[in-house]
XYZ file of C-alpha atoms in Angstrom:
596
model
C 94.881 55.322 72.252
C 92.560 54.425 74.956
C 91.541 56.865 77.483
C 92.894 54.781 80.344
C 96.296 54.658 78.727
C 96.255 58.250 78.204
C 95.364 58.853 81.809
C 98.080 56.525 82.922
C 100.621 58.441 80.975
C 99.493 61.821 82.410
C 99.698 60.800 85.967
C 102.170 62.303 88.077
C 105.088 59.716 89.029
C 107.818 61.704 90.279
C 107.514 64.862 92.143
C 104.532 64.125 94.081
C 102.006 61.215 95.089
C 98.263 61.307 94.304
C 96.646 58.434 96.011
C 93.462 58.971 93.944
C 95.702 58.399 90.777
C 94.148 61.714 89.268
C 95.212 62.733 85.842
C 98.194 65.190 85.694
C 98.575 68.034 83.245
C 102.028 68.947 84.433
C 105.542 68.234 84.152
C 107.067 65.728 86.456
C 109.104 68.380 88.404
C 110.443 71.840 88.174
C 113.384 72.645 90.341
C 112.324 76.368 90.820
C 108.736 75.491 92.079
C 107.928 75.697 95.669
C 104.760 74.265 95.464
C 103.577 70.714 94.130
C 101.027 70.818 91.331
C 99.603 67.274 91.971
C 95.725 67.525 92.726
C 96.300 65.027 95.512
C 98.384 65.577 98.601
C 100.804 68.288 97.662
C 103.884 67.683 99.922
C 104.792 64.021 99.486
C 106.145 62.290 96.352
C 106.003 58.582 95.931
C 104.983 56.425 92.915
C 101.523 55.092 93.349
C 99.288 52.354 91.671
C 96.723 53.168 89.012
C 93.295 53.550 90.321
C 89.821 54.081 88.821
C 89.099 57.659 88.218
C 85.951 59.623 89.441
C 86.837 61.853 86.355
C 84.576 60.291 83.808
C 81.764 59.353 86.177
C 78.229 60.328 84.950
C 77.771 62.148 88.352
C 80.754 64.118 87.689
C 80.409 67.940 89.238
C 79.360 70.753 87.096
C 82.877 72.352 86.561
C 84.033 69.061 85.315
C 81.473 68.875 82.844
C 82.390 72.090 81.718
C 86.022 71.247 81.251
C 85.939 68.268 79.015
C 84.163 70.065 76.107
C 87.027 72.519 76.249
C 89.777 69.584 76.049
C 87.718 68.233 73.112
C 87.464 71.407 71.285
C 91.035 72.062 71.917
C 90.094 75.427 73.741
C 91.904 74.632 76.893
C 94.986 76.633 75.895
C 92.627 79.808 75.770
C 91.739 79.333 79.401
C 95.233 78.149 80.295
C 96.878 81.340 78.814
C 95.041 83.687 81.086
C 94.212 81.832 84.153
C 97.824 80.513 84.763
C 99.344 83.877 85.155
C 102.054 83.297 87.638
C 103.068 86.457 90.162
C 106.518 85.100 90.578
C 108.890 82.919 88.578
C 109.092 80.001 91.109
C 105.659 79.386 90.491
C 105.938 78.660 86.909
C 106.582 75.382 85.380
C 108.027 74.701 81.998
C 105.829 71.668 81.111
C 106.610 69.821 77.775
C 102.772 69.103 77.627
C 101.446 72.475 78.929
C 103.580 75.321 77.675
C 101.452 77.522 75.774
C 103.343 77.025 72.481
C 103.193 73.208 72.661
C 99.481 73.060 73.909
C 98.158 75.536 71.327
C 100.081 74.496 68.188
C 101.935 71.094 68.444
C 100.720 69.287 71.366
C 101.651 65.855 72.633
C 100.765 63.105 70.273
C 98.400 61.448 73.159
C 96.595 64.770 73.554
C 96.231 65.466 69.847
C 94.648 61.815 69.385
C 92.516 62.655 72.244
C 91.253 66.088 70.697
C 91.358 65.729 67.229
C 88.856 64.325 64.621
C 89.762 62.311 61.599
C 91.447 65.254 59.718
C 95.005 66.273 60.411
C 95.831 68.458 63.613
C 96.871 71.385 61.502
C 93.653 71.426 59.575
C 91.472 70.846 62.701
C 92.988 73.697 64.528
C 92.712 75.936 61.502
C 89.311 75.112 60.927
C 88.445 75.523 64.551
C 90.160 78.977 64.718
C 87.657 80.431 61.993
C 84.426 78.106 62.279
C 83.618 78.775 65.895
C 83.757 81.218 68.453
C 85.535 79.913 71.983
C 82.898 79.368 74.574
C 83.569 81.469 77.749
C 82.424 80.308 81.169
C 82.677 83.478 83.319
C 81.202 83.839 86.758
C 79.224 86.787 87.442
C 80.350 89.348 90.258
C 77.706 87.942 92.573
C 78.655 84.305 91.889
C 82.299 85.171 92.592
C 81.225 86.878 95.877
C 79.316 83.864 96.874
C 82.345 81.582 96.354
C 84.668 83.855 98.075
C 82.405 84.661 101.044
C 81.163 80.934 101.679
C 83.655 80.386 104.481
C 84.263 83.816 105.851
C 83.988 84.424 109.785
C 84.320 87.685 111.660
C 84.543 88.175 115.458
C 84.516 91.605 117.443
C 86.193 91.331 120.822
C 84.675 93.133 123.800
C 87.282 95.664 125.003
C 86.551 94.677 128.549
C 85.353 90.960 129.312
C 84.857 91.431 132.874
C 88.241 90.483 134.024
C 90.900 91.964 131.257
C 91.164 94.748 128.752
C 91.825 93.148 125.337
C 94.337 94.481 123.016
C 92.417 92.724 120.070
C 89.716 94.590 118.348
C 88.636 91.715 116.366
C 89.636 89.326 113.778
C 88.502 88.067 110.341
C 89.082 84.774 108.845
C 88.446 82.849 105.691
C 89.335 79.884 103.551
C 89.356 79.094 99.831
C 89.801 75.450 99.195
C 91.853 73.938 96.079
C 91.884 70.371 97.382
C 88.722 68.376 97.689
C 88.094 68.192 100.526
C 90.242 71.102 101.804
C 93.125 70.014 103.910
C 93.516 73.432 105.771
C 91.826 74.068 109.107
C 91.688 77.185 111.320
C 90.934 77.946 115.117
C 90.474 80.960 117.156
C 89.423 80.683 121.125
C 89.404 82.862 124.162
C 91.186 81.475 127.150
C 88.669 81.641 130.167
C 90.841 80.396 133.005
C 93.707 82.551 132.031
C 94.272 85.694 130.041
C 94.858 85.895 126.345
C 93.362 84.567 122.915
C 94.485 81.907 120.717
C 94.349 81.904 116.977
C 95.909 79.448 114.422
C 95.962 78.119 110.934
C 96.798 74.445 109.950
C 97.855 73.080 106.574
C 97.452 69.310 106.206
C 98.979 66.889 103.669
C 98.208 63.549 102.761
C 94.695 64.218 103.534
C 92.944 66.437 106.198
C 92.629 64.136 109.123
C 95.633 65.359 110.906
C 94.937 68.913 110.477
C 91.353 68.157 111.700
C 92.698 66.643 114.850
C 95.377 69.370 115.606
C 92.793 72.154 115.044
C 90.370 70.430 117.667
C 92.948 69.606 120.347
C 96.110 71.822 120.382
C 94.468 74.913 121.880
C 93.316 72.705 124.734
C 96.962 71.394 125.371
C 98.133 75.028 125.135
C 95.403 76.276 127.767
C 96.155 73.361 130.033
C 99.841 74.154 129.900
C 99.051 77.818 130.912
C 96.703 76.844 133.967
C 98.274 77.437 137.347
C 98.539 74.275 139.619
C 95.442 75.300 141.846
C 93.209 75.348 138.655
C 94.582 72.078 137.495
C 93.646 70.327 140.865
C 90.324 71.920 140.816
C 89.637 70.483 137.246
C 90.880 66.961 138.175
C 88.851 66.952 141.287
C 85.602 67.808 139.227
C 86.336 65.065 137.103
C 86.872 62.522 139.981
C 83.562 63.519 141.737
C 81.401 63.844 138.503
C 80.923 67.499 138.805
C 80.855 70.083 135.788
C 83.995 71.016 134.576
C 85.229 74.709 134.519
C 85.085 75.828 130.809
C 88.737 76.461 129.423
C 88.032 77.822 126.123
C 85.452 79.864 124.379
C 85.575 78.834 120.666
C 84.945 81.161 117.777
C 84.002 78.958 114.996
C 82.349 79.224 111.455
C 79.623 76.565 111.238
C 81.632 74.651 108.713
C 84.493 74.248 111.295
C 83.202 71.013 112.838
C 84.492 68.859 115.956
C 84.899 65.022 115.647
C 82.399 63.902 118.111
C 83.224 60.306 117.616
C 86.738 60.918 119.035
C 85.788 63.464 121.911
C 86.189 60.880 124.617
C 89.495 59.473 123.332
C 90.636 63.158 123.118
C 89.581 64.045 126.318
C 91.376 61.002 128.169
C 94.539 61.977 126.597
C 94.356 65.511 127.648
C 93.406 64.546 131.217
C 96.551 62.238 131.415
C 98.522 65.319 130.400
C 97.017 67.561 133.143
C 97.495 64.893 135.741
C 101.232 64.711 134.673
C 101.375 68.404 135.120
C 99.869 68.157 138.583
C 102.578 65.528 139.575
C 105.509 67.521 138.096
C 104.308 71.004 139.761
C 104.075 71.030 143.355
C 102.457 74.528 143.466
C 105.429 76.443 144.648
C 106.061 78.519 141.571
C 103.326 80.682 140.075
C 104.983 82.015 137.103
C 104.023 80.659 133.800
C 106.412 80.635 130.940
C 104.251 80.907 127.804
C 107.147 80.103 125.471
C 107.680 76.813 127.532
C 104.003 75.979 127.549
C 103.624 76.512 123.901
C 106.516 74.186 123.105
C 105.327 71.519 125.657
C 101.794 71.591 124.171
C 102.880 71.019 120.832
C 105.348 68.323 121.487
C 102.807 66.527 123.991
C 99.953 66.348 121.525
C 102.168 64.911 118.636
C 103.382 62.356 121.070
C 99.677 61.607 122.041
C 98.744 61.242 118.267
C 101.604 58.716 117.790
C 100.698 56.916 120.897
C 97.086 56.528 120.227
C 97.909 55.043 116.704
C 100.182 52.497 118.475
C 97.841 51.421 121.185
C 94.774 51.260 118.685
C 91.082 51.242 119.914
C 88.561 48.341 120.105
C 86.248 50.375 118.110
C 87.079 49.921 114.566
C 86.144 53.338 113.507
C 88.277 55.153 116.095
C 91.015 52.696 115.200
C 91.203 53.619 111.664
C 90.556 57.326 112.561
C 93.674 57.651 114.840
C 95.776 55.742 112.218
C 94.610 58.096 109.448
C 95.522 61.060 111.754
C 99.104 59.659 112.583
C 99.966 58.765 109.186
C 98.816 61.935 107.531
C 100.418 65.200 108.654
C 99.878 68.865 109.541
C 101.948 72.379 109.946
C 100.636 74.657 112.419
C 101.115 78.391 113.086
C 99.557 79.733 116.392
C 99.427 83.144 117.895
C 98.730 83.728 121.576
C 97.927 87.343 122.362
C 97.804 88.643 126.039
C 97.695 92.297 126.465
C 100.877 93.691 124.547
C 102.536 90.127 124.726
C 102.479 88.478 121.520
C 103.846 84.797 121.030
C 103.933 82.949 117.833
C 104.587 79.264 117.732
C 105.249 77.901 114.418
C 105.760 74.329 113.186
C 106.327 74.003 109.173
C 105.746 76.558 106.451
C 102.690 78.458 107.335
C 103.470 82.206 108.209
C 102.723 85.070 110.734
C 103.217 88.629 109.613
C 102.874 91.882 111.443
C 101.249 94.791 109.792
C 103.124 98.035 110.957
C 102.087 101.625 109.979
C 104.895 103.997 109.590
C 104.687 107.709 110.579
C 104.024 108.687 106.898
C 101.066 106.289 106.704
C 102.955 103.663 104.565
C 102.908 100.093 105.523
C 105.841 97.712 106.343
C 105.731 93.950 107.221
C 107.564 92.308 110.190
C 107.816 88.573 109.899
C 107.120 86.675 113.234
C 107.979 83.220 112.001
C 110.546 81.171 109.877
C 109.625 78.591 107.293
C 110.793 75.228 108.175
C 111.845 73.967 104.891
C 114.784 73.772 102.474
C 114.937 77.538 101.924
C 115.713 78.032 105.677
C 119.362 77.123 105.746
C 119.498 76.804 109.530
C 116.805 74.248 109.285
C 118.875 72.195 106.805
C 121.895 72.402 109.119
C 119.673 71.175 112.041
C 118.554 68.131 110.137
C 122.043 67.321 109.229
C 123.400 67.504 112.678
C 120.698 65.393 114.126
C 121.840 62.464 111.815
C 125.280 60.711 110.958
C 127.628 62.250 108.436
C 126.867 59.427 106.224
C 123.418 60.716 105.542
C 124.389 64.198 104.846
C 123.487 64.006 101.117
C 120.347 61.912 101.628
C 118.530 63.692 104.362
C 117.486 66.681 102.243
C 117.241 65.852 98.560
C 115.611 67.992 95.941
C 114.622 70.488 98.633
C 112.598 67.773 100.489
C 113.012 65.682 103.659
C 114.388 62.407 102.363
C 113.442 63.652 99.001
C 109.730 63.457 99.761
C 108.335 65.841 102.381
C 108.610 69.497 101.993
C 108.023 70.831 105.582
C 110.793 69.686 107.988
C 108.499 70.121 110.922
C 105.190 68.745 111.400
C 102.531 66.923 113.451
C 101.670 63.300 112.618
C 103.778 61.919 109.475
C 104.676 58.858 111.748
C 106.283 57.471 108.513
C 109.095 60.025 109.152
C 109.247 59.406 112.639
C 108.664 55.486 113.730
C 111.211 52.860 113.238
C 110.348 50.437 110.008
C 109.579 47.464 112.413
C 107.173 49.637 114.292
C 105.467 51.022 111.076
C 105.058 47.338 109.692
C 103.529 45.991 113.130
C 100.847 48.714 113.104
C 100.156 48.469 109.564
C 99.803 44.600 109.612
C 97.626 44.580 112.743
C 95.716 47.671 111.679
C 92.398 47.732 109.488
C 92.276 46.340 105.941
C 91.910 49.907 104.497
C 95.319 50.779 106.040
C 96.927 47.694 104.732
C 95.628 48.276 101.303
C 96.901 51.784 101.026
C 100.080 52.320 99.121
C 101.212 55.283 100.807
C 101.180 53.838 104.379
C 103.153 50.658 103.206
C 105.691 52.744 101.468
C 108.952 53.221 103.301
C 110.920 56.457 102.781
C 114.374 55.857 100.927
C 117.647 56.147 102.914
C 115.499 55.569 106.260
C 118.256 54.868 108.621
C 117.952 56.866 111.828
C 114.268 58.004 112.689
C 113.099 60.115 113.760
C 113.583 62.644 110.896
C 110.744 65.056 111.732
C 109.553 66.776 114.746
C 106.495 68.875 115.906
C 108.480 71.071 118.151
C 107.613 74.859 117.390
C 109.821 77.662 117.038
C 108.428 80.223 119.206
C 108.937 83.999 118.627
C 108.021 86.808 121.076
C 107.032 90.392 120.076
C 105.895 93.291 122.360
C 103.218 95.178 120.806
C 103.578 98.767 119.876
C 100.906 101.461 118.937
C 102.190 101.390 115.213
C 101.519 97.531 115.212
C 98.173 97.475 113.480
C 97.357 94.008 112.668
C 98.758 90.352 112.300
C 98.127 88.052 109.434
C 98.288 84.244 109.974
C 98.006 82.385 106.827
C 99.072 78.855 105.228
C 101.520 78.606 102.463
C 98.877 78.875 99.833
C 98.751 82.668 100.309
C 102.601 83.221 100.502
C 103.042 81.398 97.377
C 101.132 83.799 95.559
C 101.817 86.970 97.306
C 104.728 88.797 98.573
C 104.671 89.754 102.262
C 104.821 93.594 101.611
C 101.842 93.279 99.262
C 99.684 91.275 101.756
C 100.541 93.825 104.415
C 99.701 96.950 102.142
C 96.353 95.311 100.882
C 95.177 94.516 104.399
C 96.365 97.886 106.002
C 94.763 100.089 103.165
C 91.478 97.919 103.706
C 91.534 98.273 107.349
C 92.019 102.136 107.278
C 90.375 102.978 103.935
C 93.583 105.038 103.204
C 95.505 104.083 100.031
C 99.244 105.192 100.089
C 99.591 105.674 96.264
C 102.778 104.685 94.492
C 103.439 105.429 90.700
C 102.093 102.496 88.810
C 104.748 100.001 87.793
C 104.336 98.218 84.619
C 107.128 95.628 85.139
C 108.798 96.228 81.610
C 105.425 95.846 79.759
C 105.104 98.164 76.865
C 101.769 100.059 77.663
C 99.848 102.449 75.374
C 98.552 105.778 76.742
C 95.081 104.293 76.673
C 96.137 101.309 78.501
C 97.619 103.583 81.264
C 94.410 105.591 81.321
C 92.506 102.263 81.915
C 95.092 101.421 84.775
C 94.383 104.838 86.674
C 90.668 104.405 86.069
C 90.884 100.908 87.515
C 92.859 102.073 90.432
C 90.358 104.820 91.196
C 87.520 102.388 91.044
C 89.314 99.926 93.361
C 89.443 102.720 95.895
C 85.882 103.222 95.691
C 84.950 99.518 96.028
C 87.302 98.340 98.591
C 84.557 98.135 101.034
C 82.719 95.679 98.604
C 84.273 92.979 101.016
C 83.248 93.015 104.789
C 85.949 90.776 105.784
C 89.802 91.639 105.651
C 90.543 87.863 104.831
C 88.055 87.799 101.943
C 89.537 90.973 100.616
C 92.935 89.385 100.712
C 91.933 86.188 98.954
C 90.319 88.226 96.214
C 93.526 89.822 95.569
C 95.571 86.601 95.877
C 93.540 84.703 93.253
C 92.600 87.473 91.008
C 95.396 90.011 90.954
C 96.791 90.699 87.388
C 100.449 91.682 86.525
C 99.729 95.186 87.474
C 98.649 94.251 91.047
C 94.862 95.011 90.286
C 92.094 92.479 90.716
C 91.038 91.347 87.167
C 87.484 90.053 87.384
C 87.935 87.746 84.203
C 90.928 86.148 85.741
C 89.372 85.866 89.172
C 86.238 84.142 87.491
C 88.407 81.723 85.523
C 90.388 80.600 88.752
C 87.334 80.009 90.815
C 85.731 78.062 87.706
C 88.450 75.595 87.538
C 87.412 71.871 88.326
C 88.643 70.290 91.274
C 90.924 68.161 89.219
C 92.682 71.315 87.960
C 92.409 73.758 90.755
C 95.061 72.346 92.817
C 97.621 72.633 89.539
C 97.341 76.438 90.002
C 97.350 77.020 93.721
C 96.885 75.525 97.001
C 94.224 75.902 99.736
C 94.272 79.334 101.236
C 93.466 79.878 105.097
C 93.935 83.337 106.506
C 93.231 84.994 109.859
C 93.672 88.733 110.262
C 93.853 90.013 113.604
C 93.318 93.625 114.182
C 94.789 95.284 117.478
C 93.641 98.262 119.402
C 96.305 100.929 119.203
C 94.772 102.866 122.105
C 94.773 99.832 124.602
C 98.387 98.943 123.463
C 99.407 102.526 124.038
C 97.785 102.689 127.526
C 99.662 99.560 128.436
C 102.974 101.279 127.385
C 102.125 104.328 129.389
C 101.403 102.377 132.612
C 104.946 101.276 132.512
């Protein structure tokens, strides 16, 4: 069988799409699985046309070069057996091609043809078993740390900034990519004309264009929504007269977190139109700003501007293609606004906000401050059904996806689930050739009768901070798919305080010898002494999310293997992970309470 035929057979064709046509080593679908295993955009599933592969190019990345000798030598199962440990059953997929027994002993005929020489499969595997030692490609601890710390960022907030006393001590953030390029984004900024701080994580799908745009623009829309009438007038007068504008936000960004300079003028003009409308609507009589209402208006207005910019287009061909890419891709967002003891969380999609609370006995508990907008949320499913005719009750949510395709039920962009069919065709036909040749943009979702099916309106949760509320974790679903919320809070809490609330070691039904138990206890003691190896709480959490073994301890061998996976395989085992850990100042929070 030719290589092209083999790759064609292995491509995902049911559960999720991969515009790049990458090779799939997975079953088409697993009903218990919450995440898509396609190396391409993970949330949307459509059949796609075969495309040429970068997989066999001469300039393939180093991890890919390491991967194919393993396939030829039939050693992949040895890596798979330990690297693909799943923390929860819903992450395990019973693949007819990649189950350990199938791959190691009786692989699919196509894979056997690809791997074996002239002798039979059985003779070959038996010969390989005794004739050679499997090569191991382990990263050293410094190499692991270099990968984990490449995108980490920390910021310490001054207790008094000249105007306000901050309830935030600082925050740590980090990202670990699985997609190439990474589709997650993060943002953090201090509001300069009002009080408070904004922090958010953004999870893109069908590419990174929408998450990039939202991460750049959303905080400006929120900040403008929070400004009093007089400040809005002052900013508009400054623009009219050509004077320097008042700074609205102070950004706290990693060097890798960039802004799209080419679109800055377009983005500014849309933002200006928004504050002009706010000036016209607000006569200045009311001075009270409702933070919840401001957050909702900012989310909805930005999504509306993304849609409008794509419909109007731009004479600049580059910008025209950019705004269309932003609109046809999508992104979820989870944003926190912290002002003194007032914490608001606005969430659209399936990223999460989790509050870490320290109890009187020193133990940790988790308080969820957001709800997932997906099929696991019964209220969200009911909302969707009520917004559409009863005749669509069975088709609006199929296979736990919106119209059988999209996992999150709320998102920015994704105009394929918002525009009418006529509008989609008109924009695509008048758009650039790159858009017209794209299979995904031309694909019309099935049972598409009464759009819009998708909204970017956030669900806003309010929480008044207490002295026992120690930190807030904002993270994309790449973290929550691998770790339980209580484990997340416990790991971060112990890291920040240096105190380990020990529990009896649970072996989860495994048969453990006395020597193994001694090893586990030694490992736990070593973990306590090495907890400060990470200088960033988000990095420490990612280390556990990727490297934890079945006993809850970081296994360097497993961590090394997971970080060594080539781009084509990494997305099969996990999603992009983006985390922000916000640490609160308990003394300041307590002082706020005493003043009342």
